[in-house]
mmCIF file of C-alpha atoms in Angstrom:
data_model
loop_
_atom_site.group_PDB
_atom_site.id
_atom_site.type_symbol
_atom_site.label_atom_id
_atom_site.label_comp_id
_atom_site.label_asym_id
_atom_site.label_seq_id
_atom_site.Cartn_x
_atom_site.Cartn_y
_atom_site.Cartn_z
ATOM 1 C CA UNK A 1 154.130 118.649 108.177
ATOM 2 C CA UNK A 2 156.122 116.564 110.596
ATOM 3 C CA UNK A 3 158.431 118.003 113.235
ATOM 4 C CA UNK A 4 161.441 116.770 111.301
ATOM 5 C CA UNK A 5 160.209 118.402 108.092
ATOM 6 C CA UNK A 6 159.604 121.659 109.969
ATOM 7 C CA UNK A 7 163.132 121.556 111.420
ATOM 8 C CA UNK A 8 164.684 120.841 108.019
ATOM 9 C CA UNK A 9 162.646 123.632 106.435
ATOM 10 C CA UNK A 10 163.802 126.047 109.152
ATOM 11 C CA UNK A 11 167.450 125.039 108.679
ATOM 12 C CA UNK A 12 167.253 125.555 104.918
ATOM 13 C CA UNK A 13 165.501 128.912 105.323
ATOM 14 C CA UNK A 14 167.964 130.015 108.009
ATOM 15 C CA UNK A 15 171.022 129.311 105.858
ATOM 16 C CA UNK A 16 169.472 130.917 102.784
ATOM 17 C CA UNK A 17 168.687 134.073 104.765
ATOM 18 C CA UNK A 18 172.147 133.968 106.384
ATOM 19 C CA UNK A 19 173.869 133.989 102.998
ATOM 20 C CA UNK A 20 171.728 136.965 102.013
ATOM 21 C CA UNK A 21 172.446 138.888 105.250
ATOM 22 C CA UNK A 22 176.175 138.062 105.395
ATOM 23 C CA UNK A 23 177.417 140.621 102.822
ATOM 24 C CA UNK A 24 175.143 143.448 104.059
ATOM 25 C CA UNK A 25 176.964 146.383 105.711
ATOM 26 C CA UNK A 26 180.301 144.740 104.953
ATOM 27 C CA UNK A 27 183.360 146.939 105.376
ATOM 28 C CA UNK A 28 186.461 145.423 103.851
ATOM 29 C CA UNK A 29 189.996 146.096 104.963
ATOM 30 C CA UNK A 30 190.667 147.751 101.623
ATOM 31 C CA UNK A 31 187.705 150.121 102.085
ATOM 32 C CA UNK A 32 188.939 151.121 105.525
ATOM 33 C CA UNK A 33 192.557 151.439 104.404
ATOM 34 C CA UNK A 34 193.800 149.079 107.133
ATOM 35 C CA UNK A 35 195.080 145.885 105.526
ATOM 36 C CA UNK A 36 196.505 143.315 107.945
ATOM 37 C CA UNK A 37 199.623 141.700 106.465
ATOM 38 C CA UNK A 38 198.883 138.264 105.062
ATOM 39 C CA UNK A 39 195.196 138.944 104.388
ATOM 40 C CA UNK A 40 193.529 140.017 101.150
ATOM 41 C CA UNK A 41 192.178 143.555 100.748
ATOM 42 C CA UNK A 42 188.648 142.119 100.425
ATOM 43 C CA UNK A 43 188.754 140.510 103.878
ATOM 44 C CA UNK A 44 186.169 141.958 106.278
ATOM 45 C CA UNK A 45 187.358 144.531 108.782
ATOM 46 C CA UNK A 46 184.740 143.607 111.398
ATOM 47 C CA UNK A 47 182.633 140.601 110.480
ATOM 48 C CA UNK A 48 179.869 140.993 113.133
ATOM 49 C CA UNK A 49 178.813 137.351 112.729
ATOM 50 C CA UNK A 50 176.920 137.241 116.029
ATOM 51 C CA UNK A 51 174.764 140.238 115.153
ATOM 52 C CA UNK A 52 174.149 138.908 111.650
ATOM 53 C CA UNK A 53 173.127 135.528 113.099
ATOM 54 C CA UNK A 54 170.556 137.248 115.315
ATOM 55 C CA UNK A 55 169.154 139.243 112.394
ATOM 56 C CA UNK A 56 169.116 136.070 110.305
ATOM 57 C CA UNK A 57 167.191 134.201 112.989
ATOM 58 C CA UNK A 58 164.587 136.954 113.200
ATOM 59 C CA UNK A 59 163.985 137.045 109.454
ATOM 60 C CA UNK A 60 164.197 133.249 109.125
ATOM 61 C CA UNK A 61 161.436 132.798 111.726
ATOM 62 C CA UNK A 62 159.195 135.147 109.748
ATOM 63 C CA UNK A 63 159.913 133.473 106.388
ATOM 64 C CA UNK A 64 159.602 129.984 107.922
ATOM 65 C CA UNK A 65 156.256 130.893 109.477
ATOM 66 C CA UNK A 66 154.905 132.056 106.136
ATOM 67 C CA UNK A 67 156.173 128.941 104.333
ATOM 68 C CA UNK A 68 154.902 126.597 107.056
ATOM 69 C CA UNK A 69 151.471 128.240 106.951
ATOM 70 C CA UNK A 70 151.301 127.853 103.179
ATOM 71 C CA UNK A 71 152.395 124.213 103.316
ATOM 72 C CA UNK A 72 150.085 123.162 106.157
ATOM 73 C CA UNK A 73 147.070 125.027 104.764
ATOM 74 C CA UNK A 74 147.304 123.158 101.478
ATOM 75 C CA UNK A 75 147.233 126.301 99.333
ATOM 76 C CA UNK A 76 150.261 124.939 97.470
ATOM 77 C CA UNK A 77 150.958 121.228 97.282
ATOM 78 C CA UNK A 78 153.387 118.957 95.474
ATOM 79 C CA UNK A 79 150.740 118.309 92.833
ATOM 80 C CA UNK A 80 150.869 121.969 91.834
ATOM 81 C CA UNK A 81 154.396 121.377 90.537
ATOM 82 C CA UNK A 82 153.474 118.266 88.485
ATOM 83 C CA UNK A 83 153.766 120.028 85.138
ATOM 84 C CA UNK A 84 154.347 116.829 83.170
ATOM 85 C CA UNK A 85 151.362 114.963 84.628
ATOM 86 C CA UNK A 86 153.329 112.060 86.081
ATOM 87 C CA UNK A 87 151.555 111.880 89.454
ATOM 88 C CA UNK A 88 148.456 109.687 89.690
ATOM 89 C CA UNK A 89 145.092 111.359 90.261
ATOM 90 C CA UNK A 90 144.122 112.120 93.846
ATOM 91 C CA UNK A 91 141.269 109.598 93.726
ATOM 92 C CA UNK A 92 143.561 106.732 92.690
ATOM 93 C CA UNK A 93 144.124 104.149 95.392
ATOM 94 C CA UNK A 94 147.613 102.791 95.911
ATOM 95 C CA UNK A 95 148.218 99.272 94.634
ATOM 96 C CA UNK A 96 148.940 96.904 97.499
ATOM 97 C CA UNK A 97 151.227 93.974 97.032
ATOM 98 C CA UNK A 98 149.443 90.659 97.644
ATOM 99 C CA UNK A 99 151.596 87.684 98.656
#
């Protein structure tokens, strides 16, 4: 896995975990009974985005580490998802273009 691939994998994992963590412990203005004029009742009372970003980073590092270990160890590869048999065999050599 290249450094770029690792960074992209971390970014994808981070945002996926963030969208899971975002609605946890959410208190809406309607639940609290304090609705600010001009906002919907479902708007968050206290969003705590900084704290949720820290929690997301912690869990994303753990999930990313597990995924990176699986990918670099070779336990699961792209060939495992070739259900239609379209990839050439591993022993096949690539065809080089001759001028």
